[in-house]
Tab-separated table of C-alpha atoms and ligand atoms in Angstrom:
chain	number	residue	atom	x	y	z
A	190	MET	CA	16.291	-8.520	-27.105
A	191	THR	CA	15.277	-8.684	-23.289
A	192	ASP	CA	12.183	-6.931	-21.725
A	193	TRP	CA	14.280	-5.242	-18.543
A	194	THR	CA	10.799	-4.580	-17.597
A	195	ARG	CA	9.254	-8.122	-17.591
A	196	LEU	CA	11.682	-9.917	-15.202
A	197	SER	CA	11.212	-8.793	-10.868
A	198	ALA	CA	13.776	-7.165	-8.768
A	199	ALA	CA	15.208	-10.884	-7.504
A	200	ALA	CA	15.426	-11.549	-11.052
A	201	LEU	CA	17.043	-7.776	-12.173
A	202	ALA	CA	18.714	-8.285	-8.841
A	203	GLU	CA	21.363	-10.407	-10.451
A	204	LYS	CA	21.419	-9.478	-13.654
A	205	LEU	CA	23.023	-6.602	-12.868
A	206	ALA	CA	25.484	-8.085	-10.498
A	207	ALA	CA	26.541	-10.361	-12.846
A	208	GLY	CA	27.490	-8.006	-15.006
A	209	GLU	CA	24.664	-8.987	-18.228
A	210	VAL	CA	22.684	-5.239	-17.965
A	211	THR	CA	23.344	-1.946	-16.059
A	212	SER	CA	21.372	0.414	-14.497
A	213	VAL	CA	21.449	2.568	-16.986
A	214	GLU	CA	20.184	0.753	-19.269
A	215	VAL	CA	16.741	-1.254	-17.085
A	216	THR	CA	16.202	2.263	-15.927
A	217	GLN	CA	16.153	3.779	-19.274
A	218	ALA	CA	13.583	0.568	-19.916
A	219	HIS	CA	11.778	1.398	-17.628
A	220	LEU	CA	11.506	5.672	-18.043
A	221	ASP	CA	10.331	4.152	-21.991
A	222	ARG	CA	7.952	1.991	-20.182
A	223	ILE	CA	6.322	4.886	-18.373
A	224	ALA	CA	6.075	6.631	-21.396
A	225	ALA	CA	4.768	4.193	-23.766
A	226	VAL	CA	1.971	3.385	-21.818
A	227	ASP	CA	0.966	5.634	-18.600
A	228	GLY	CA	-0.416	8.326	-21.161
A	229	ALA	CA	-3.103	5.491	-19.818
A	230	VAL	CA	-2.478	4.255	-17.201
A	231	HIS	CA	-1.813	7.134	-15.489
A	232	ALA	CA	0.408	5.719	-12.142
A	233	PHE	CA	2.586	8.617	-12.145
A	234	LEU	CA	2.141	11.851	-10.751
A	235	HIS	CA	6.063	13.267	-11.928
A	236	VAL	CA	8.168	11.039	-13.591
A	237	SER	CA	11.876	12.285	-12.041
A	238	ALA	CA	13.553	10.634	-14.897
A	239	GLU	CA	17.037	12.649	-14.690
A	240	GLN	CA	17.641	12.053	-10.864
A	241	ALA	CA	17.001	8.380	-11.773
A	242	LEU	CA	19.246	8.020	-14.949
A	243	ALA	CA	21.978	9.849	-12.653
A	244	THR	CA	20.991	7.151	-9.942
A	245	ALA	CA	21.980	4.560	-11.994
A	246	ALA	CA	24.723	5.565	-13.611
A	247	ASP	CA	26.810	6.128	-9.885
A	248	VAL	CA	25.491	2.984	-8.918
A	249	ASP	CA	27.370	1.045	-12.483
A	250	ALA	CA	30.746	2.742	-11.831
A	251	ARG	CA	30.624	2.210	-7.664
A	252	ARG	CA	29.865	-1.859	-9.741
A	253	ALA	CA	32.732	-1.425	-12.163
A	254	ALA	CA	35.249	-0.107	-9.618
A	255	GLY	CA	34.230	-3.224	-7.940
A	256	GLU	CA	32.728	-1.194	-5.088
A	257	GLU	CA	30.482	-3.878	-2.670
A	258	LEU	CA	27.269	-2.759	-3.334
A	259	HIS	CA	23.379	-3.371	-1.809
A	260	PRO	CA	21.293	-6.195	-3.321
A	261	LEU	CA	19.233	-4.138	-4.848
A	262	ALA	CA	21.392	-1.534	-6.028
A	263	GLY	CA	20.061	-0.385	-9.119
A	264	VAL	CA	17.055	-1.256	-9.697
A	265	PRO	CA	14.810	1.366	-10.003
A	266	ILE	CA	11.676	2.107	-7.815
A	267	ALA	CA	8.486	4.195	-7.798
A	268	VAL	CA	7.259	6.268	-4.678
A	269	LYS	CA	3.704	6.970	-3.511
A	270	ASP	CA	3.440	11.075	-3.437
A	271	VAL	CA	2.793	10.746	-0.367
A	272	VAL	CA	6.261	10.141	1.172
A	273	VAL	CA	8.512	13.218	0.811
A	274	THR	CA	10.921	13.173	-1.470
A	275	LYS	CA	14.221	16.142	-1.747
A	276	GLY	CA	14.535	17.976	-4.126
A	277	LEU	CA	10.391	15.805	-6.452
A	278	PRO	CA	7.759	16.894	-5.933
A	279	THR	CA	5.199	15.858	-2.874
A	280	THR	CA	1.654	16.586	-3.619
A	281	ALA	CA	-0.046	13.452	-1.707
A	282	GLY	CA	-2.323	13.172	-4.132
A	283	SER	CA	-3.537	16.812	-3.781
A	284	LYS	CA	-4.853	20.465	-4.843
A	285	ILE	CA	-3.247	22.271	-1.351
A	286	LEU	CA	0.554	20.177	-2.000
A	287	GLU	CA	0.377	21.339	-5.458
A	288	GLY	CA	3.923	22.937	-6.348
A	289	TRP	CA	5.529	22.116	-2.928
A	290	VAL	CA	9.432	20.520	-3.531
A	291	PRO	CA	10.233	18.771	0.279
A	292	PRO	CA	13.057	20.142	1.807
A	293	TYR	CA	14.626	16.276	2.915
A	294	ASP	CA	13.995	12.992	2.706
A	295	ALA	CA	11.360	10.680	4.285
A	296	THR	CA	13.903	7.710	6.484
A	297	LEU	CA	13.058	5.147	3.742
A	298	VAL	CA	13.948	7.405	1.326
A	299	GLU	CA	16.715	8.152	2.302
A	300	ARG	CA	17.057	4.468	2.819
A	301	ILE	CA	16.236	3.492	-0.648
A	302	LYS	CA	18.698	6.553	-2.122
A	303	ALA	CA	21.584	5.007	0.360
A	304	ALA	CA	21.133	1.184	-1.487
A	305	GLY	CA	21.288	2.947	-5.325
A	306	LEU	CA	17.713	2.548	-6.533
A	307	PRO	CA	17.182	4.969	-9.072
A	308	ILE	CA	13.463	6.933	-7.950
A	309	LEU	CA	11.301	6.457	-10.727
A	310	GLY	CA	8.657	8.901	-9.359
A	311	LYS	CA	6.103	9.887	-7.602
A	312	THR	CA	2.342	8.000	-7.659
A	313	ASN	CA	-0.395	8.827	-7.829
A	314	MET	CA	-3.185	8.274	-5.000
A	315	ASP	CA	-6.226	9.746	-2.879
A	316	GLU	CA	-5.950	12.521	-1.374
A	317	PHE	CA	-4.216	12.297	1.822
A	318	ALA	CA	-4.623	8.858	1.512
A	319	MET	CA	-8.363	8.481	1.571
A	320	GLY	CA	-9.793	6.325	-0.499
A	321	SER	CA	-10.078	2.724	-2.029
A	322	SER	CA	-10.076	3.624	-5.802
A	323	THR	CA	-7.763	6.852	-6.406
A	324	GLU	CA	-10.463	8.484	-7.362
A	325	HIS	CA	-10.688	10.434	-4.586
A	326	SER	CA	-6.648	12.400	-5.949
A	327	ALA	CA	-6.274	16.339	-7.275
A	328	TYR	CA	-4.851	15.204	-9.869
A	329	GLY	CA	-6.767	12.872	-11.979
A	330	ASN	CA	-7.362	9.187	-12.077
A	331	THR	CA	-5.399	6.079	-12.506
A	332	HIS	CA	-6.473	3.471	-14.607
A	333	ASN	CA	-6.034	-0.521	-13.944
A	334	PRO	CA	-4.084	-2.235	-15.877
A	335	TRP	CA	-5.888	-5.440	-15.811
A	336	ASP	CA	-9.144	-2.858	-17.387
A	337	LEU	CA	-8.543	0.774	-18.043
A	338	ASP	CA	-11.252	1.132	-17.170
A	339	ARG	CA	-11.928	0.101	-13.968
A	340	ILE	CA	-10.605	1.362	-10.655
A	341	PRO	CA	-6.441	0.386	-9.846
A	342	GLY	CA	-7.546	-0.084	-6.110
A	343	GLY	CA	-6.774	2.768	-3.495
A	344	SER	CA	-5.334	4.862	-1.979
A	345	GLY	CA	-2.132	3.960	-3.694
A	346	GLY	CA	-3.967	2.214	-6.410
A	347	GLY	CA	-0.294	4.384	-8.403
A	348	SER	CA	1.898	2.343	-7.150
A	349	ALA	CA	-0.493	-1.186	-7.669
A	350	ALA	CA	-0.653	0.101	-11.649
A	351	ALA	CA	2.893	0.607	-12.031
A	352	VAL	CA	4.236	-2.701	-10.440
A	353	ALA	CA	1.574	-4.254	-12.479
A	354	ALA	CA	2.224	-2.212	-15.873
A	355	TYR	CA	5.488	-3.218	-15.936
A	356	GLU	CA	6.227	0.982	-15.631
A	357	ALA	CA	8.471	0.197	-12.254
A	358	PRO	CA	9.018	-3.964	-10.413
A	359	LEU	CA	9.237	-1.987	-7.168
A	360	ALA	CA	6.297	0.399	-5.542
A	361	ILE	CA	5.831	1.852	-2.005
A	362	GLY	CA	2.847	1.995	-0.581
A	363	THR	CA	0.889	3.125	2.289
A	364	ASP	CA	-1.662	1.138	4.547
A	365	THR	CA	-3.722	3.739	6.800
A	366	GLY	CA	-6.790	0.872	6.710
A	367	GLY	CA	-5.864	-1.557	3.644
A	368	SER	CA	-4.260	1.195	0.960
A	369	ILE	CA	-0.972	-1.558	0.273
A	370	ARG	CA	-3.612	-4.301	0.111
A	371	GLN	CA	-6.758	-3.678	-1.296
A	372	PRO	CA	-5.464	-2.460	-5.004
A	373	GLY	CA	-3.086	-5.302	-5.115
A	374	ALA	CA	-6.122	-7.220	-4.727
A	375	VAL	CA	-7.384	-5.524	-7.429
A	376	THR	CA	-3.914	-5.130	-9.634
A	377	GLY	CA	-2.813	-8.837	-8.953
A	378	THR	CA	0.214	-7.607	-7.615
A	379	VAL	CA	1.853	-8.090	-4.136
A	380	GLY	CA	1.479	-5.791	-0.424
A	381	VAL	CA	2.788	-6.318	2.343
A	382	LYS	CA	1.621	-3.485	5.647
A	383	PRO	CA	4.431	-3.874	7.786
A	384	THR	CA	4.118	-4.490	12.121
A	385	TYR	CA	3.289	-0.910	12.318
A	386	GLY	CA	6.518	0.309	13.686
A	387	SER	CA	8.988	-1.752	11.797
A	388	VAL	CA	9.091	0.741	9.049
A	389	SER	CA	9.524	4.759	9.688
A	390	ARG	CA	7.491	7.056	9.446
A	391	TYR	CA	9.559	9.408	9.431
A	392	GLY	CA	8.747	11.991	6.537
A	393	LEU	CA	5.289	10.282	6.139
A	394	ILE	CA	2.633	12.466	5.313
A	395	ALA	CA	0.357	11.331	7.830
A	396	MET	CA	-3.140	11.074	7.719
A	397	ALA	CA	-3.753	8.685	11.125
A	398	SER	CA	-0.541	8.361	13.004
A	399	SER	CA	-1.523	5.587	14.872
A	400	LEU	CA	-2.371	3.474	11.186
A	401	ASP	CA	0.126	4.613	9.115
A	402	GLN	CA	2.453	1.701	7.577
A	403	ALA	CA	4.234	2.059	4.446
A	404	GLY	CA	5.784	-1.081	2.846
A	405	PRO	CA	6.151	-2.598	-0.319
A	406	VAL	CA	4.145	-2.994	-3.648
A	407	THR	CA	5.297	-5.776	-6.014
A	408	ARG	CA	5.034	-8.349	-8.299
A	409	THR	CA	6.313	-11.690	-6.204
A	410	VAL	CA	7.034	-12.129	-2.254
A	411	LEU	CA	10.319	-12.808	-2.565
A	412	ASP	CA	10.703	-8.898	-4.198
A	413	SER	CA	8.697	-7.635	-1.262
A	414	ALA	CA	10.422	-8.996	1.242
A	415	LEU	CA	14.165	-8.043	0.051
A	416	LEU	CA	12.364	-4.608	-0.317
A	417	HIS	CA	10.622	-4.919	3.369
A	418	GLU	CA	14.506	-5.683	4.501
A	419	LEU	CA	16.105	-2.177	2.831
A	420	ILE	CA	13.200	0.336	4.740
A	421	GLY	CA	11.888	-1.197	7.272
A	422	GLY	CA	14.721	-1.722	11.105
A	423	HIS	CA	14.863	0.767	13.641
A	424	ASP	CA	14.408	4.693	13.118
A	425	PRO	CA	15.242	7.234	15.735
A	426	LEU	CA	13.529	9.377	14.178
A	427	ASP	CA	9.959	8.122	14.902
A	428	SER	CA	9.179	7.650	18.616
A	429	THR	CA	6.910	4.400	17.449
A	430	SER	CA	9.942	2.799	15.692
A	431	ILE	CA	10.039	-0.642	16.857
A	432	PRO	CA	14.557	-1.341	18.466
A	433	GLU	CA	14.892	-4.855	17.724
A	434	PRO	CA	16.240	-6.032	13.999
A	435	LEU	CA	13.425	-7.230	12.197
A	436	PRO	CA	12.334	-10.774	11.491
A	437	ALA	CA	14.806	-12.128	8.703
A	438	LEU	CA	11.756	-12.196	5.491
A	439	VAL	CA	14.036	-12.487	2.593
A	440	ALA	CA	14.882	-16.655	3.893
A	441	ALA	CA	11.299	-16.727	4.822
A	442	ALA	CA	10.552	-16.172	1.859
A	443	ARG	CA	12.934	-18.767	0.008
A	444	GLN	CA	11.694	-20.672	2.588
A	445	GLY	CA	8.674	-21.183	1.344
A	446	ALA	CA	9.149	-21.299	-2.062
A	447	ASP	CA	9.679	-24.549	-1.265
A	448	GLY	CA	6.227	-24.871	-1.318
A	449	ASP	CA	6.610	-26.432	2.018
A	450	LEU	CA	4.072	-25.895	4.645
A	451	THR	CA	4.433	-28.480	7.521
A	452	GLY	CA	3.279	-27.627	10.942
A	453	VAL	CA	2.374	-24.029	10.151
A	454	ARG	CA	-1.761	-23.318	11.301
A	455	VAL	CA	-3.451	-21.764	9.195
A	456	GLY	CA	-6.999	-20.120	10.711
A	457	VAL	CA	-9.024	-19.375	8.527
A	458	ILE	CA	-11.576	-15.753	10.239
A	459	ARG	CA	-15.312	-16.876	9.928
A	460	GLU	CA	-16.107	-13.520	10.011
A	461	LEU	CA	-14.243	-11.954	6.683
A	462	GLN	CA	-15.807	-14.745	4.469
A	463	GLY	CA	-19.725	-14.746	3.653
A	464	GLU	CA	-22.354	-11.560	2.421
A	465	GLY	CA	-21.074	-8.972	1.083
A	466	TYR	CA	-18.136	-11.126	-0.662
A	467	GLN	CA	-18.584	-11.737	-5.043
A	468	PRO	CA	-18.916	-15.428	-5.619
A	469	GLY	CA	-15.340	-15.266	-7.076
A	470	VAL	CA	-13.848	-14.409	-4.830
A	471	LEU	CA	-15.160	-17.188	-2.010
A	472	ALA	CA	-14.103	-19.956	-4.349
A	473	ARG	CA	-10.390	-18.905	-5.045
A	474	PHE	CA	-10.627	-18.296	-0.942
A	475	THR	CA	-11.282	-22.206	-1.026
A	476	GLU	CA	-9.061	-23.227	-3.410
A	477	SER	CA	-5.938	-21.681	-1.887
A	478	LEU	CA	-6.861	-22.639	1.203
A	479	ALA	CA	-6.930	-26.758	-1.094
A	480	LEU	CA	-3.238	-26.091	-1.697
A	481	LEU	CA	-1.729	-24.663	1.339
A	482	GLU	CA	-3.765	-27.759	3.143
A	483	ARG	CA	-1.606	-29.768	0.300
A	484	ALA	CA	1.431	-27.785	0.829
A	485	GLY	CA	0.928	-29.444	4.579
A	486	ALA	CA	-0.443	-27.138	6.579
A	487	GLU	CA	-2.884	-27.484	9.483
A	488	ILE	CA	-5.942	-25.563	8.221
A	489	VAL	CA	-8.810	-24.652	11.609
A	490	GLU	CA	-11.228	-22.069	11.799
A	491	VAL	CA	-10.857	-18.789	13.852
A	492	SER	CA	-13.598	-16.051	14.859
A	493	CYS	CA	-13.143	-12.680	15.606
A	494	PRO	CA	-16.216	-11.791	16.749
A	495	HIS	CA	-15.345	-8.105	17.027
A	496	PHE	CA	-14.383	-7.328	14.053
A	497	GLU	CA	-17.755	-6.583	12.304
A	498	TYR	CA	-16.816	-3.487	13.967
A	499	ALA	CA	-13.830	-2.312	13.043
A	500	LEU	CA	-15.038	-0.029	10.164
A	501	GLY	CA	-16.954	1.450	12.045
A	502	ALA	CA	-13.887	1.896	15.518
A	503	TYR	CA	-11.769	2.998	11.599
A	504	TYR	CA	-13.632	5.797	10.911
A	505	LEU	CA	-14.052	7.448	13.675
A	506	ILE	CA	-10.394	7.221	15.064
A	507	MET	CA	-8.971	7.329	11.014
A	508	PRO	CA	-10.755	10.744	11.331
A	509	SER	CA	-10.099	12.202	14.008
A	510	GLU	CA	-6.393	11.632	13.864
A	511	ALA	CA	-6.590	12.840	10.479
A	512	SER	CA	-8.692	16.468	11.418
A	513	SER	CA	-5.187	17.001	14.392
A	514	ASN	CA	-3.120	15.502	11.504
A	515	LEU	CA	-4.039	17.722	8.443
A	516	ALA	CA	-4.575	21.415	11.229
A	517	LYS	CA	-1.048	21.697	10.132
A	518	PHE	CA	-2.379	23.079	6.476
A	519	ASP	CA	-3.827	26.109	6.957
A	520	GLY	CA	-2.355	28.500	3.593
A	521	MET	CA	1.287	29.569	6.259
A	522	ARG	CA	3.810	26.843	5.447
A	523	PHE	CA	3.143	25.017	2.844
A	524	GLY	CA	2.175	25.063	-0.966
A	525	LEU	CA	-1.596	26.319	-1.735
A	526	ARG	CA	-2.440	30.603	-0.661
A	527	VAL	CA	-5.512	31.690	-1.021
A	528	VAL	CA	-5.434	35.079	-0.957
A	529	PRO	CA	-9.313	35.912	-0.208
A	530	GLU	CA	-9.543	39.551	-1.773
A	531	ASP	CA	-11.836	41.625	0.674
A	532	ASN	CA	-10.479	41.392	4.433
A	533	PRO	CA	-7.913	39.316	3.822
A	534	THR	CA	-6.849	38.697	8.027
A	535	ALA	CA	-4.758	35.580	8.329
A	536	GLU	CA	-8.070	33.264	9.712
A	537	ARG	CA	-10.132	33.924	5.685
A	538	VAL	CA	-6.884	32.739	4.403
A	539	MET	CA	-6.548	29.355	5.831
A	540	SER	CA	-10.906	29.335	5.509
A	541	ALA	CA	-10.658	29.708	1.676
A	542	THR	CA	-7.251	27.912	0.967
A	543	ARG	CA	-9.034	24.674	2.989
A	544	GLY	CA	-11.671	25.191	1.203
A	545	GLN	CA	-10.136	25.534	-2.160
A	546	GLY	CA	-7.069	22.727	-1.322
A	547	PHE	CA	-9.033	19.725	-0.454
A	548	GLY	CA	-11.677	17.558	-2.059
A	549	ASP	CA	-14.605	16.772	-0.852
A	550	GLU	CA	-13.480	13.617	0.503
A	551	VAL	CA	-11.092	15.060	2.950
A	552	LYS	CA	-13.546	17.180	4.522
A	553	ARG	CA	-16.455	14.904	5.043
A	554	ARG	CA	-14.080	14.021	7.704
A	555	VAL	CA	-11.857	16.532	8.384
A	556	ILE	CA	-15.368	17.552	9.428
A	557	LEU	CA	-16.260	14.144	11.573
A	558	GLY	CA	-13.768	13.612	13.420
A	559	THR	CA	-13.318	17.355	14.548
A	560	TYR	CA	-16.942	16.545	15.228
A	561	ALA	CA	-15.871	13.219	16.881
A	562	LEU	CA	-13.075	14.862	19.191
A	563	SER	CA	-15.134	17.552	20.204
A	564	ALA	CA	-16.041	18.263	23.531
A	565	GLY	CA	-19.374	15.882	25.446
A	566	TYR	CA	-19.003	13.607	22.092
A	567	TYR	CA	-15.282	12.860	23.207
A	568	ASP	CA	-16.477	9.716	25.264
A	569	ALA	CA	-19.673	8.981	23.419
A	570	TYR	CA	-17.030	9.088	19.987
A	571	TYR	CA	-13.598	8.407	20.007
A	572	GLY	CA	-13.558	6.919	23.226
A	573	SER	CA	-16.355	4.244	22.600
A	574	ALA	CA	-13.318	3.427	19.097
A	575	GLN	CA	-11.427	3.493	21.369
A	576	LYS	CA	-12.886	0.101	23.479
A	577	VAL	CA	-13.566	-0.895	20.250
A	578	ARG	CA	-9.832	-1.037	18.832
A	579	THR	CA	-9.282	-2.873	22.487
A	580	LEU	CA	-11.438	-5.620	21.840
A	581	ILE	CA	-10.128	-5.949	18.586
A	582	GLN	CA	-6.745	-7.046	19.333
A	583	ARG	CA	-8.092	-8.691	21.940
A	584	ASP	CA	-10.005	-11.287	18.602
A	585	PHE	CA	-6.493	-10.854	17.612
A	586	GLU	CA	-4.731	-12.524	20.032
A	587	ALA	CA	-6.729	-15.671	20.591
A	588	ALA	CA	-7.239	-15.944	17.288
A	589	PHE	CA	-3.091	-16.363	17.362
A	590	ALA	CA	-3.352	-18.300	20.782
A	591	GLN	CA	-4.982	-21.087	17.241
A	592	ALA	CA	-2.964	-20.378	14.473
A	593	ASP	CA	0.581	-19.252	13.868
A	594	VAL	CA	-1.190	-16.878	10.600
A	595	LEU	CA	-4.439	-15.549	9.976
A	596	VAL	CA	-5.995	-15.199	5.932
A	597	SER	CA	-9.366	-13.998	4.644
A	598	PRO	CA	-10.039	-12.829	1.022
A	599	THR	CA	-7.846	-9.385	0.624
A	600	ALA	CA	-11.006	-7.097	-0.464
A	601	PRO	CA	-14.610	-8.813	-1.282
A	602	THR	CA	-15.434	-7.918	-4.984
A	603	THR	CA	-11.988	-7.561	-7.699
A	604	ALA	CA	-12.104	-4.115	-8.778
A	605	PHE	CA	-14.877	-1.954	-10.654
A	606	LYS	CA	-15.765	0.518	-12.443
A	607	LEU	CA	-14.286	4.074	-11.734
A	608	GLY	CA	-17.198	6.668	-10.674
A	609	GLU	CA	-19.077	3.143	-9.535
A	610	LYS	CA	-19.091	3.559	-6.191
A	611	LEU	CA	-17.606	7.541	-5.656
A	612	ASP	CA	-21.324	9.173	-4.489
A	613	ASP	CA	-21.923	6.564	-2.079
A	614	PRO	CA	-18.889	6.972	0.788
A	615	LEU	CA	-19.983	3.816	2.685
A	616	ALA	CA	-20.264	1.161	-0.589
A	617	MET	CA	-16.098	2.436	-0.877
A	618	TYR	CA	-16.037	2.207	2.534
A	619	LEU	CA	-16.489	-1.188	2.361
A	620	ASN	CA	-13.578	-1.804	0.694
A	621	ASP	CA	-11.712	-3.019	3.355
A	622	VAL	CA	-13.737	-4.820	5.642
A	623	ALA	CA	-11.046	-7.307	6.093
A	624	THR	CA	-7.103	-5.188	5.801
A	625	ILE	CA	-8.323	-2.354	8.548
A	626	PRO	CA	-8.544	-5.213	11.843
A	627	ALA	CA	-4.872	-5.313	11.267
A	628	ASN	CA	-4.160	-1.344	11.309
A	629	LEU	CA	-6.435	-1.038	14.298
A	630	ALA	CA	-4.156	-3.862	16.348
A	631	GLY	CA	-0.592	-2.482	14.237
A	632	VAL	CA	-0.536	-6.541	13.098
A	633	PRO	CA	0.973	-7.433	9.980
A	634	GLY	CA	-0.665	-8.663	6.726
A	635	LEU	CA	0.528	-9.567	2.800
A	636	SER	CA	-1.784	-9.712	0.253
A	637	VAL	CA	-0.533	-12.167	-3.077
A	638	PRO	CA	-2.619	-12.676	-5.621
A	639	ASN	CA	-4.295	-16.472	-6.083
A	640	GLY	CA	-6.567	-16.571	-8.999
A	641	LEU	CA	-9.610	-14.309	-11.983
A	642	SER	CA	-12.914	-14.035	-10.439
A	643	ASP	CA	-15.029	-14.696	-12.899
A	644	ASP	CA	-15.445	-11.998	-14.480
A	645	GLY	CA	-12.042	-12.637	-15.332
A	646	LEU	CA	-10.407	-9.821	-12.816
A	647	PRO	CA	-7.468	-10.136	-9.986
A	648	VAL	CA	-7.862	-11.651	-6.853
A	649	GLY	CA	-6.324	-11.365	-3.716
A	650	PHE	CA	-5.547	-13.679	-0.771
A	651	GLN	CA	-4.352	-11.848	2.901
A	652	VAL	CA	-2.464	-13.594	5.081
A	653	LEU	CA	-1.815	-12.473	8.892
A	654	ALA	CA	0.342	-13.213	11.507
A	655	PRO	CA	0.944	-11.551	14.979
A	656	ALA	CA	3.304	-7.812	15.186
A	657	LYS	CA	6.909	-8.436	14.047
A	658	ALA	CA	6.403	-12.081	13.354
A	659	ASP	CA	6.733	-11.100	10.002
A	660	ASP	CA	9.006	-13.424	7.946
A	661	ARG	CA	5.437	-15.364	8.573
A	662	LEU	CA	2.686	-13.417	6.383
A	663	TYR	CA	6.826	-14.597	3.641
A	664	ARG	CA	6.338	-18.214	3.974
A	665	VAL	CA	3.403	-18.569	3.691
A	666	GLY	CA	2.961	-15.863	0.889
A	667	ALA	CA	5.481	-17.320	-1.161
A	668	ALA	CA	4.534	-21.103	-0.618
A	669	LEU	CA	0.615	-19.600	-2.028
A	670	GLU	CA	2.215	-18.029	-4.577
A	671	ALA	CA	5.265	-21.066	-5.698
A	672	LEU	CA	1.536	-23.867	-5.893
A	673	LEU	CA	-0.086	-21.683	-7.751
A	674	GLU	CA	2.246	-21.007	-10.292
A	675	GLN	CA	2.713	-23.888	-11.155
A	676	GLU	CA	-0.925	-24.507	-11.684
A	677	TRP	CA	-1.269	-21.415	-13.769
A	678	GLY	CA	2.443	-21.973	-15.554
A	679	GLY	CA	4.190	-18.811	-14.508
A	680	PRO	CA	3.132	-15.574	-12.816
A	681	LEU	CA	-0.857	-14.249	-13.166
A	682	LEU	CA	-0.229	-10.900	-14.577
A	683	ALA	CA	0.918	-12.830	-17.277
A	684	GLN	CA	-2.817	-13.429	-18.019
A	685	ALA	CA	-3.387	-9.659	-17.744
A	686	PRO	CA	-4.180	-7.774	-22.000
A	687	GLU	CA	-0.971	-6.597	-23.422
A	688	LEU	CA	-1.812	-2.832	-23.295
A	689	GLU	CA	-1.333	-0.876	-25.986
A	690	GLU	CA	2.291	1.139	-26.089
A	691	THR	CA	1.893	4.766	-28.145
A	692	ARG	CA	5.105	7.209	-28.007
B	210	LIG	N1	-9.799	2.637	1.646
B	210	LIG	C1	-9.733	3.602	3.610
B	210	LIG	C2	-9.290	5.131	3.856
B	210	LIG	O1	-9.921	5.715	2.924
B	210	LIG	C3	-7.668	2.771	4.015
B	210	LIG	C4	-6.287	4.308	3.419
B	210	LIG	C5	-5.542	3.996	3.383
B	210	LIG	O2	-4.626	2.711	3.575
B	210	LIG	N2	-4.172	4.595	3.579
B	210	LIG	O3	-9.037	5.426	5.340
């Protein structure tokens, strides 16, 4: 009997179109898998079995009636809990939103629903997407399917773990500084942060509005391209949405899969390797470069001297924007309200609600952001960070004059142990050294699994492209994936230990 949870979304779509399986069967198989392994993985905060099966039955009926459907119709998906879903609880991993059920759908959710993808549920995440390990969730840890004692990355650890554990073939993530790509790297999955403005932010609970971007989390590069085309494109409800159509992403992924990169210039970013990177991560990176070269790519070295300051600039800009975005969680409008017993004035209710509703990392960043934006310090901190941001954008422009895509390891290390970095915020922040520059410049990035480090854990390879040239990510990513899978004789995830199924 075919195990439908092991197929890629593209393969499932084919089987569904050919009538070899129904969406109800595929959706039920994933719900069964969730029931069997999510006790151990804890990728989901909420499973919407009934709603998913209803969507699946509807798609099956429409298909049977001969209706023309979206290519991914009937393929189930999981959605990060920072994305609002009408009628489904949405917490952003925070206690302050416990019990909140949004009255509307994010644009990307509307598109998913219109295309007929059953939504399996909402995935765990660091509170308000602040973190690199999902340990800052108010609802407990998510565990890495490769080793349950380790972090699944963050903030989108739930989406990555769900896909890696075959609980969902597709998931939605959001990436403000790396939260799609870094979880992808440490779980052996594919993750893409699209060009800023290419996927609507309408209905994402904003962390840092100038950096946030939603994107696909999948097991193959082609699946990411299919999902990106579905959720992307102009949205009048998002004032920063790019008006022109997306480039042809699926076509680029299919072209890349033939493994020919003749004429493609690949720029290796000198500053994103060496010190601080695990030897096994660097070894896999060098081997992948050799593969790309054999595929016909021209490898050049580029320098981005200001990337050194990216982390510093990010940790001023991001908290500044977050402190403003999170001001609306005041106990008056959404979710939790804590009323102190004596003298419950509005101000004291707000203060008690925020005091109890937010976790330590959120408080740390709200305090930092409020400070950086305060009169007298604004120019010194926020203003300087914005200048650094411009310098990083110029580094990218200069580098893209020499290369079609830029590459680096996605994350400096493999998945660390749960608890290992929890008391050391700076060590946690360092996970994103290689991913943050793309957010500061608005350029797209993809992480594709490129092997196991010496510790037997997965490593990711990052590809970056100029804004609006997301198609290049898919071409290069798919080529590398195809070449690596030839070597491995199948996907990297096939080398992950089997999770014990308990029912
Ligand atoms: N880890 C980074 C942070 O903590 C990035 C988070 C994200 O991309 N949402 O801010």
